[in-house]
Amino acid sequence: MINSIPEPAIKRLSALYQLLCRLEVSEVNAISSREIGDRLDISAHTVRKDISYLRESQTSGARYTVLKLKELIARSLNFATSRKACVVGLGKIGTAIINYSRFSSYGFDIVAGFDSNVNIVETLPAETDLFPSYMIPEIVKEREIELAILAVPFEAAQLCVDRLVKGGIKGIVNFSSALLTTDKNIVITDVDVTKELRVLSAMISLGSK
Amino acid sequence: MINSIPEPAIKRLSALYQLLCRLEVSEVNAISSREIGDRLDISAHTVRKDISYLRESQTSGARYTVLKLKELIARSLNFATSRKACVVGLGKIGTAIINYSRFSSYGFDIVAGFDSNVNIVETLPAETDLFPSYMIPEIVKEREIELAILAVPFEAAQLCVDRLVKGGIKGIVNFSSALLTTDKNIVITDVDVTKELRVLSAMISLGSK
């Protein structure tokens, strides 16, 4: 049993997992904590510390075997568990996400889409069942949906979150620019292209690379 | 002159800036380093250290004034500088991004879109000039484009990056699942919805919240 990995370490280990998947495709077999740190912009010490949270972790001096470390993270963080997800907001981003077929191969089944515009719900070509937004609490509960991808405009975000919470949602990927608040212990992560552009812009300005 | 802010601090300060923008909309006037840390999943100590890199930073004990801190970050990280950007790959995600009109109000002008499929280039309704992918080096150089949003499939990613680099690109937001490599000092940041879903999934599994 491990349930004591701190949240920042979980985030870094998930980024490391993604890196290892990519290294595997590029046929890289082994990597050092220093090389990992360079790739993820963290110190080699942090890399070793994060890996030490995992069960049966290798000794820290050696290079890590890409495939073994990847499997160890997947097992420790429970990536094999399949989870049901929904998309809220079927504008351009939401539609792109709901029609992205690869999620299921990563263990995420998109089982519902929601939009406040009934015309969109009735006419959008999608392989997923679509519903009007007021049905969020009912459908989330009925289909045991754990994760939501929120792609609605700023103004609509909090109302949608409240409905998701009512249905028993556990985690939200937030594409809206709203600052979401929930009473309960729901995990929220923000995706923001503008923020990414700003980071690059600052790094170019300050010549940090 | 400040050009000595480390890359991880730049990333955290950009996230802080985004948080402050949201707080401003929510009409929150002041915030402590501890509250900031809770929101961004970092320690209050790291928050204070990051802010200390900025010019004329406030003393660390007090609560920060949202508006003042926001302006200080914008000035220190040069967010007022307007930069030209392009979108490479005009599938669903790329099209959603190129038609997102708000970027310009944040200082990013999308001045070109590229796709390897000439049919898409000729028929896609967009207010931005579109070009076939082989023209990337020429157009990037000619229009002095500094940033690229890469939304092509895995297989096409590296070729596009090589063309962007040839044109003199400085930073790339990578939506593809490819592990990008460049010889030169180009800053790259990855956006990956699958990774975000995995982070949430792990946090739910391990009950870290």
Tab-separated table of C-alpha atoms in Angstrom:
chain	number	residue	atom	x	y	z
A	1	MET	CA	0.000	0.000	0.000
A	2	ILE	CA	1.279	3.400	-0.898
A	3	ASN	CA	-0.991	6.303	-0.453
A	4	SER	CA	1.542	8.763	0.790
A	5	ILE	CA	2.945	10.209	-2.424
A	6	PRO	CA	2.604	14.001	-2.212
A	7	GLU	CA	0.601	15.712	-4.952
A	8	PRO	CA	3.564	17.559	-6.550
A	9	ALA	CA	5.440	14.232	-6.769
A	10	ILE	CA	2.405	12.603	-8.443
A	11	LYS	CA	2.414	15.373	-11.040
A	12	ARG	CA	6.133	15.019	-11.669
A	13	LEU	CA	5.908	11.219	-11.863
A	14	SER	CA	3.079	11.536	-14.404
A	15	ALA	CA	5.270	13.842	-16.490
A	16	LEU	CA	8.095	11.322	-16.126
A	17	TYR	CA	5.759	8.538	-17.271
A	18	GLN	CA	4.901	10.551	-20.384
A	19	LEU	CA	8.616	11.130	-21.031
A	20	LEU	CA	9.326	7.398	-20.682
A	21	CYS	CA	6.537	6.577	-23.172
A	22	ARG	CA	8.149	8.917	-25.657
A	23	LEU	CA	11.636	7.552	-25.011
A	24	GLU	CA	10.292	4.047	-25.574
A	25	VAL	CA	8.937	5.059	-29.002
A	26	SER	CA	12.312	6.648	-29.782
A	27	GLU	CA	13.962	3.346	-28.741
A	28	VAL	CA	15.971	4.798	-25.866
A	29	ASN	CA	16.585	2.000	-23.348
A	30	ALA	CA	18.099	3.652	-20.285
A	31	ILE	CA	18.272	7.108	-18.744
A	32	SER	CA	19.965	8.697	-15.728
A	33	SER	CA	18.268	10.850	-13.089
A	34	ARG	CA	20.308	13.773	-14.373
A	35	GLU	CA	19.082	13.334	-17.964
A	36	ILE	CA	15.509	12.990	-16.683
A	37	GLY	CA	15.942	16.166	-14.650
A	38	ASP	CA	17.237	18.076	-17.685
A	39	ARG	CA	14.232	16.983	-19.723
A	40	LEU	CA	11.666	17.837	-17.052
A	41	ASP	CA	13.360	20.965	-15.695
A	42	ILE	CA	13.805	19.593	-12.193
A	43	SER	CA	16.914	18.594	-10.240
A	44	ALA	CA	18.346	15.081	-10.409
A	45	HIS	CA	17.855	14.945	-6.643
A	46	THR	CA	14.097	15.563	-7.012
A	47	VAL	CA	13.931	12.881	-9.709
A	48	ARG	CA	15.554	10.323	-7.395
A	49	LYS	CA	13.349	11.364	-4.490
A	50	ASP	CA	10.174	11.028	-6.561
A	51	ILE	CA	11.210	7.580	-7.800
A	52	SER	CA	11.973	6.519	-4.225
A	53	TYR	CA	8.242	6.846	-3.422
A	54	LEU	CA	7.501	3.938	-5.777
A	55	ARG	CA	7.475	0.328	-4.677
A	56	GLU	CA	10.575	-1.710	-5.497
A	57	SER	CA	12.399	1.313	-6.834
A	58	GLN	CA	15.890	0.761	-8.219
A	59	THR	CA	18.926	2.063	-6.417
A	60	SER	CA	19.495	5.681	-7.188
A	61	GLY	CA	23.020	5.507	-8.578
A	62	ALA	CA	22.308	3.389	-11.643
A	63	ARG	CA	20.719	4.417	-14.913
A	64	TYR	CA	17.044	3.546	-15.028
A	65	THR	CA	15.718	1.038	-17.532
A	66	VAL	CA	13.048	2.953	-19.469
A	67	LEU	CA	10.605	0.067	-19.784
A	68	LYS	CA	10.933	-1.086	-16.166
A	69	LEU	CA	10.594	2.380	-14.696
A	70	LYS	CA	7.577	3.071	-16.889
A	71	GLU	CA	5.843	-0.090	-15.691
A	72	LEU	CA	6.732	0.648	-12.082
A	73	ILE	CA	5.142	4.107	-12.278
A	74	ALA	CA	2.064	2.723	-14.033
A	75	ARG	CA	1.613	0.122	-11.300
A	76	SER	CA	2.291	2.489	-8.412
A	77	LEU	CA	0.029	5.265	-9.691
A	78	ASN	CA	-2.661	2.832	-10.795
A	79	PHE	CA	-2.637	3.868	-14.460
A	80	ALA	CA	-4.112	0.513	-15.495
A	81	THR	CA	-7.458	1.414	-13.869
A	82	SER	CA	-9.899	2.359	-16.588
A	83	ARG	CA	-11.985	5.454	-15.802
A	84	LYS	CA	-15.071	6.987	-17.322
A	85	ALA	CA	-14.906	10.594	-18.427
A	86	CYS	CA	-17.159	13.207	-20.003
A	87	VAL	CA	-16.654	16.398	-22.002
A	88	VAL	CA	-18.593	19.494	-20.929
A	89	GLY	CA	-18.895	22.191	-23.605
A	90	LEU	CA	-18.965	21.179	-27.251
A	91	GLY	CA	-17.403	24.214	-28.899
A	92	LYS	CA	-14.290	23.780	-31.018
A	93	ILE	CA	-11.980	22.489	-28.298
A	94	GLY	CA	-14.633	20.239	-26.730
A	95	THR	CA	-15.552	18.757	-30.097
A	96	ALA	CA	-11.918	18.118	-30.950
A	97	ILE	CA	-11.474	16.296	-27.631
A	98	ILE	CA	-14.652	14.216	-27.819
A	99	ASN	CA	-13.681	13.015	-31.284
A	100	TYR	CA	-10.113	12.153	-30.300
A	101	SER	CA	-10.248	8.385	-30.396
A	102	ARG	CA	-6.999	7.569	-28.587
A	103	PHE	CA	-8.169	8.243	-25.011
A	104	SER	CA	-9.703	4.788	-24.679
A	105	SER	CA	-6.364	3.148	-25.460
A	106	TYR	CA	-4.955	5.102	-22.501
A	107	GLY	CA	-7.698	3.863	-20.179
A	108	PHE	CA	-10.109	6.786	-20.410
A	109	ASP	CA	-13.570	6.112	-21.811
A	110	ILE	CA	-15.426	9.240	-22.858
A	111	VAL	CA	-19.010	8.143	-22.219
A	112	ALA	CA	-20.920	11.433	-22.468
A	113	GLY	CA	-20.775	14.945	-23.873
A	114	PHE	CA	-22.762	17.950	-22.644
A	115	ASP	CA	-23.649	21.360	-24.039
A	116	SER	CA	-26.153	24.017	-22.968
A	117	ASN	CA	-27.124	24.533	-26.608
A	118	VAL	CA	-29.711	21.866	-27.479
A	119	ASN	CA	-29.146	22.411	-31.212
A	120	ILE	CA	-25.513	21.361	-30.840
A	121	VAL	CA	-26.503	18.333	-28.767
A	122	GLU	CA	-28.961	17.219	-31.436
A	123	THR	CA	-26.891	17.860	-34.541
A	124	LEU	CA	-23.199	17.370	-33.683
A	125	PRO	CA	-21.747	14.275	-35.338
A	126	ALA	CA	-20.112	12.294	-32.534
A	127	GLU	CA	-19.850	8.665	-31.550
A	128	THR	CA	-20.470	9.565	-27.915
A	129	ASP	CA	-23.926	10.118	-26.375
A	130	LEU	CA	-24.670	13.833	-26.064
A	131	PHE	CA	-26.963	15.521	-23.535
A	132	PRO	CA	-28.111	19.025	-22.616
A	133	SER	CA	-26.118	20.511	-19.718
A	134	TYR	CA	-28.944	20.452	-17.183
A	135	MET	CA	-28.722	16.644	-17.265
A	136	ILE	CA	-25.099	16.627	-16.016
A	137	PRO	CA	-25.858	15.575	-12.401
A	138	GLU	CA	-28.162	12.728	-13.487
A	139	ILE	CA	-25.927	11.287	-16.224
A	140	VAL	CA	-22.675	11.613	-14.241
A	141	LYS	CA	-24.254	9.678	-11.376
A	142	GLU	CA	-25.991	7.076	-13.569
A	143	ARG	CA	-22.921	6.296	-15.698
A	144	GLU	CA	-20.451	6.532	-12.786
A	145	ILE	CA	-18.358	9.156	-14.535
A	146	GLU	CA	-15.276	10.098	-12.504
A	147	LEU	CA	-13.499	12.654	-14.696
A	148	ALA	CA	-14.677	15.688	-16.661
A	149	ILE	CA	-12.962	17.759	-19.315
A	150	LEU	CA	-14.395	21.258	-18.999
A	151	ALA	CA	-14.274	23.313	-22.216
A	152	VAL	CA	-16.943	25.959	-21.674
A	153	PRO	CA	-16.596	29.754	-21.736
A	154	PHE	CA	-15.468	31.535	-18.586
A	155	GLU	CA	-18.994	32.635	-17.608
A	156	ALA	CA	-20.472	29.134	-17.716
A	157	ALA	CA	-17.648	27.329	-15.916
A	158	GLN	CA	-18.733	27.540	-12.281
A	159	LEU	CA	-22.327	26.456	-12.992
A	160	CYS	CA	-21.059	23.407	-14.869
A	161	VAL	CA	-18.653	22.569	-12.052
A	162	ASP	CA	-21.472	22.760	-9.506
A	163	ARG	CA	-23.519	20.339	-11.625
A	164	LEU	CA	-20.572	17.969	-12.016
A	165	VAL	CA	-19.983	18.018	-8.261
A	166	LYS	CA	-23.667	17.280	-7.684
A	167	GLY	CA	-23.300	14.193	-9.867
A	168	GLY	CA	-20.280	13.005	-7.863
A	169	ILE	CA	-17.388	13.887	-10.191
A	170	LYS	CA	-13.900	13.292	-8.758
A	171	GLY	CA	-11.577	15.231	-11.059
A	172	ILE	CA	-11.763	18.019	-13.648
A	173	VAL	CA	-9.391	19.064	-16.433
A	174	ASN	CA	-10.167	22.761	-16.803
A	175	PHE	CA	-9.737	24.300	-20.266
A	176	SER	CA	-11.747	27.385	-19.322
A	177	SER	CA	-9.975	30.449	-18.007
A	178	ALA	CA	-12.133	30.444	-14.861
A	179	LEU	CA	-10.749	29.992	-11.371
A	180	LEU	CA	-12.823	27.059	-10.172
A	181	THR	CA	-13.796	26.509	-6.592
A	182	THR	CA	-15.428	23.458	-5.083
A	183	ASP	CA	-16.347	22.685	-1.511
A	184	LYS	CA	-15.490	19.055	-1.734
A	185	ASN	CA	-12.165	17.370	-2.335
A	186	ILE	CA	-12.226	17.384	-6.081
A	187	VAL	CA	-8.963	17.512	-7.971
A	188	ILE	CA	-8.699	20.143	-10.666
A	189	THR	CA	-5.947	20.711	-13.188
A	190	ASP	CA	-5.758	23.659	-15.588
A	191	VAL	CA	-4.792	23.551	-19.256
A	192	ASP	CA	-4.086	26.958	-20.697
A	193	VAL	CA	-2.423	27.642	-24.036
A	194	THR	CA	-2.065	31.344	-23.253
A	195	LYS	CA	-0.079	30.457	-20.137
A	196	GLU	CA	2.211	28.203	-22.181
A	197	LEU	CA	2.792	30.991	-24.710
A	198	ARG	CA	3.600	33.382	-21.854
A	199	VAL	CA	6.149	30.966	-20.371
A	200	LEU	CA	7.912	30.686	-23.730
A	201	SER	CA	7.754	34.419	-24.218
A	202	ALA	CA	9.321	35.093	-20.808
A	203	MET	CA	12.054	32.523	-21.399
A	204	ILE	CA	12.883	34.138	-24.745
A	205	SER	CA	12.879	37.636	-23.183
A	206	LEU	CA	15.064	36.726	-20.246
A	207	GLY	CA	17.341	34.553	-22.336
A	208	SER	CA	17.070	31.742	-19.813
A	209	LYS	CA	18.003	29.357	-22.605
B	1	MET	CA	18.297	44.234	-15.693
B	2	ILE	CA	17.197	40.826	-14.580
B	3	ASN	CA	18.101	37.897	-16.690
B	4	SER	CA	18.879	35.474	-13.942
B	5	ILE	CA	15.458	34.012	-13.110
B	6	PRO	CA	15.788	30.205	-13.366
B	7	GLU	CA	13.475	28.426	-15.806
B	8	PRO	CA	11.383	26.607	-13.144
B	9	ALA	CA	10.790	29.944	-11.398
B	10	ILE	CA	9.689	31.530	-14.696
B	11	LYS	CA	7.161	28.716	-15.127
B	12	ARG	CA	5.838	29.098	-11.591
B	13	LEU	CA	5.667	32.894	-11.905
B	14	SER	CA	3.685	32.498	-15.139
B	15	ALA	CA	1.258	30.196	-13.337
B	16	LEU	CA	1.074	32.752	-10.528
B	17	TYR	CA	0.343	35.485	-13.064
B	18	GLN	CA	-2.541	33.420	-14.447
B	19	LEU	CA	-3.834	32.878	-10.909
B	20	LEU	CA	-3.672	36.622	-10.213
B	21	CYS	CA	-5.622	37.381	-13.427
B	22	ARG	CA	-8.327	35.010	-12.242
B	23	LEU	CA	-8.343	36.449	-8.737
B	24	GLU	CA	-8.691	39.914	-10.221
B	25	VAL	CA	-11.804	38.832	-12.150
B	26	SER	CA	-13.158	37.275	-8.948
B	27	GLU	CA	-12.503	40.601	-7.196
B	28	VAL	CA	-10.021	39.246	-4.675
B	29	ASN	CA	-7.703	42.097	-3.655
B	30	ALA	CA	-4.955	40.506	-1.588
B	31	ILE	CA	-3.424	37.064	-1.071
B	32	SER	CA	-0.734	35.553	1.158
B	33	SER	CA	2.197	33.413	0.015
B	34	ARG	CA	0.589	30.503	1.818
B	35	GLU	CA	-2.705	30.860	-0.048
B	36	ILE	CA	-0.803	31.180	-3.330
B	37	GLY	CA	1.144	28.037	-2.484
B	38	ASP	CA	-2.053	26.109	-1.746
B	39	ARG	CA	-3.519	27.131	-5.094
B	40	LEU	CA	-0.413	26.286	-7.111
B	41	ASP	CA	0.667	23.197	-5.153
B	42	ILE	CA	3.990	24.619	-4.087
B	43	SER	CA	5.347	25.692	-0.699
B	44	ALA	CA	4.872	29.220	0.635
B	45	HIS	CA	8.666	29.403	0.846
B	46	THR	CA	8.999	28.726	-2.910
B	47	VAL	CA	6.350	31.372	-3.600
B	48	ARG	CA	8.286	33.974	-1.623
B	49	LYS	CA	11.576	32.961	-3.235
B	50	ASP	CA	10.088	33.229	-6.756
B	51	ILE	CA	8.650	36.655	-6.007
B	52	SER	CA	12.007	37.794	-4.618
B	53	TYR	CA	13.482	37.430	-8.136
B	54	LEU	CA	11.266	40.271	-9.344
B	55	ARG	CA	12.300	43.902	-9.216
B	56	GLU	CA	10.930	45.965	-6.340
B	57	SER	CA	9.271	42.950	-4.766
B	58	GLN	CA	7.272	43.520	-1.610
B	59	THR	CA	8.501	42.263	1.746
B	60	SER	CA	7.675	38.632	2.226
B	61	GLY	CA	5.649	38.844	5.419
B	62	ALA	CA	2.754	40.917	4.130
B	63	ARG	CA	-0.152	39.841	1.982
B	64	TYR	CA	0.413	40.664	-1.662
B	65	THR	CA	-1.815	43.128	-3.453
B	66	VAL	CA	-3.228	41.146	-6.399
B	67	LEU	CA	-3.114	43.985	-8.900
B	68	LYS	CA	0.357	45.215	-7.927
B	69	LEU	CA	1.918	41.758	-7.945
B	70	LYS	CA	0.321	40.987	-11.300
B	71	GLU	CA	1.770	44.154	-12.837
B	72	LEU	CA	5.156	43.473	-11.293
B	73	ILE	CA	5.315	40.005	-12.835
B	74	ALA	CA	4.134	41.321	-16.214
B	75	ARG	CA	6.864	43.953	-16.184
B	76	SER	CA	9.616	41.639	-14.954
B	77	LEU	CA	8.798	38.817	-17.386
B	78	ASN	CA	8.173	41.200	-20.258
B	79	PHE	CA	4.575	40.096	-20.887
B	80	ALA	CA	3.773	43.419	-22.569
B	81	THR	CA	5.987	42.513	-25.535
B	82	SER	CA	3.771	41.493	-28.426
B	83	ARG	CA	4.961	38.391	-30.281
B	84	LYS	CA	4.059	36.791	-33.578
B	85	ALA	CA	2.978	33.173	-33.570
B	86	CYS	CA	1.852	30.510	-36.028
B	87	VAL	CA	-0.155	27.295	-35.858
B	88	VAL	CA	1.289	24.190	-37.527
B	89	GLY	CA	-1.249	21.443	-38.271
B	90	LEU	CA	-4.843	22.415	-39.022
B	91	GLY	CA	-6.709	19.379	-37.739
B	92	LYS	CA	-9.374	19.813	-35.060
B	93	ILE	CA	-7.125	21.167	-32.313
B	94	GLY	CA	-5.129	23.405	-34.674
B	95	THR	CA	-8.298	24.817	-36.208
B	96	ALA	CA	-9.800	25.495	-32.788
B	97	ILE	CA	-6.647	27.371	-31.782
B	98	ILE	CA	-6.272	29.403	-34.972
B	99	ASN	CA	-9.869	30.580	-34.656
B	100	TYR	CA	-9.545	31.501	-30.977
B	101	SER	CA	-9.665	35.268	-31.183
B	102	ARG	CA	-8.489	36.161	-27.684
B	103	PHE	CA	-4.753	35.508	-28.185
B	104	SER	CA	-4.192	38.953	-29.683
B	105	SER	CA	-5.567	40.634	-26.575
B	106	TYR	CA	-2.899	38.737	-24.601
B	107	GLY	CA	-0.130	39.977	-26.901
B	108	PHE	CA	0.107	37.016	-29.268
B	109	ASP	CA	-0.641	37.638	-32.942
B	110	ILE	CA	-1.303	34.466	-34.900
B	111	VAL	CA	-0.041	35.536	-38.320
B	112	ALA	CA	0.095	32.208	-40.188
B	113	GLY	CA	-1.269	28.666	-40.253
B	114	PHE	CA	0.340	25.666	-41.953
B	115	ASP	CA	-0.828	22.229	-43.040
B	116	SER	CA	0.717	19.567	-45.249
B	117	ASN	CA	-2.693	19.002	-46.887
B	118	VAL	CA	-3.109	21.623	-49.602
B	119	ASN	CA	-6.877	21.023	-49.727
B	120	ILE	CA	-7.184	22.109	-46.099
B	121	VAL	CA	-4.996	25.157	-46.737
B	122	GLU	CA	-7.186	26.210	-49.654
B	123	THR	CA	-10.616	25.532	-48.167
B	124	LEU	CA	-10.439	26.103	-44.397
B	125	PRO	CA	-12.372	29.190	-43.308
B	126	ALA	CA	-9.942	31.212	-41.195
B	127	GLU	CA	-9.066	34.862	-40.826
B	128	THR	CA	-5.366	34.003	-40.775
B	129	ASP	CA	-3.211	33.437	-43.868
B	130	LEU	CA	-2.719	29.716	-44.493
B	131	PHE	CA	0.190	28.043	-46.274
B	132	PRO	CA	1.362	24.539	-47.185
B	133	SER	CA	3.872	23.119	-44.687
B	134	TYR	CA	6.869	23.186	-47.013
B	135	MET	CA	6.687	26.988	-46.865
B	136	ILE	CA	7.264	27.074	-43.067
B	137	PRO	CA	10.959	28.166	-43.170
B	138	GLU	CA	10.267	30.946	-45.665
B	139	ILE	CA	7.155	32.375	-43.986
B	140	VAL	CA	8.517	32.132	-40.426
B	141	LYS	CA	11.603	34.075	-41.486
B	142	GLU	CA	9.734	36.618	-43.628
B	143	ARG	CA	7.069	37.416	-41.021
B	144	GLU	CA	9.478	37.253	-38.065
B	145	ILE	CA	7.404	34.622	-36.274
B	146	GLU	CA	8.861	33.752	-32.862
B	147	LEU	CA	6.407	31.186	-31.474
B	148	ALA	CA	4.721	28.105	-32.940
B	149	ILE	CA	1.826	26.002	-31.719
B	150	LEU	CA	2.443	22.497	-33.017
B	151	ALA	CA	-0.710	20.403	-33.456
B	152	VAL	CA	0.332	17.727	-35.952
B	153	PRO	CA	0.265	13.939	-35.557
B	154	PHE	CA	3.179	12.222	-33.872
B	155	GLU	CA	4.781	11.099	-37.144
B	156	ALA	CA	4.898	14.586	-38.660
B	157	ALA	CA	6.138	16.447	-35.579
B	158	GLN	CA	9.911	16.285	-35.986
B	159	LEU	CA	9.852	17.308	-39.673
B	160	CYS	CA	7.737	20.352	-38.794
B	161	VAL	CA	10.064	21.262	-35.940
B	162	ASP	CA	13.076	21.075	-38.234
B	163	ARG	CA	11.338	23.428	-40.668
B	164	LEU	CA	10.393	25.836	-37.865
B	165	VAL	CA	13.980	25.852	-36.607
B	166	LYS	CA	15.221	26.552	-40.139
B	167	GLY	CA	12.974	29.610	-40.215
B	168	GLY	CA	14.371	30.861	-36.904
B	169	ILE	CA	11.566	29.979	-34.468
B	170	LYS	CA	12.344	30.638	-30.789
B	171	GLY	CA	9.662	28.680	-28.894
B	172	ILE	CA	7.191	25.848	-29.514
B	173	VAL	CA	4.019	24.783	-27.663
B	174	ASN	CA	3.852	21.076	-28.456
B	175	PHE	CA	0.377	19.491	-28.638
B	176	SER	CA	1.720	16.401	-30.394
B	177	SER	CA	2.733	13.371	-28.377
B	178	ALA	CA	6.211	13.408	-29.933
B	179	LEU	CA	9.388	13.936	-27.938
B	180	LEU	CA	10.903	16.848	-29.808
B	181	THR	CA	14.597	17.437	-30.125
B	182	THR	CA	16.336	20.491	-31.492
B	183	ASP	CA	20.019	21.305	-31.738
B	184	LYS	CA	19.596	24.942	-30.998
B	185	ASN	CA	18.387	26.694	-27.872
B	186	ILE	CA	14.702	26.607	-28.606
B	187	VAL	CA	12.255	26.478	-25.725
B	188	ILE	CA	9.595	23.808	-25.930
B	189	THR	CA	6.614	23.224	-23.666
B	190	ASP	CA	4.250	20.253	-23.883
B	191	VAL	CA	0.461	20.322	-23.598
B	192	ASP	CA	-1.032	16.899	-23.120
B	193	VAL	CA	-4.621	16.182	-22.081
B	194	THR	CA	-3.851	12.504	-21.531
B	195	LYS	CA	-1.158	13.463	-19.029
B	196	GLU	CA	-3.625	15.711	-17.184
B	197	LEU	CA	-6.184	12.893	-17.034
B	198	ARG	CA	-3.488	10.562	-15.694
B	199	VAL	CA	-2.523	13.033	-12.951
B	200	LEU	CA	-6.149	13.286	-11.828
B	201	SER	CA	-6.563	9.542	-12.013
B	202	ALA	CA	-3.482	8.947	-9.857
B	203	MET	CA	-4.593	11.534	-7.301
B	204	ILE	CA	-8.003	9.873	-7.066
B	205	SER	CA	-6.431	6.413	-6.751
B	206	LEU	CA	-3.944	7.404	-4.078
B	207	GLY	CA	-6.437	9.587	-2.262
B	208	SER	CA	-3.971	12.428	-2.107
B	209	LYS	CA	-6.930	14.755	-1.776
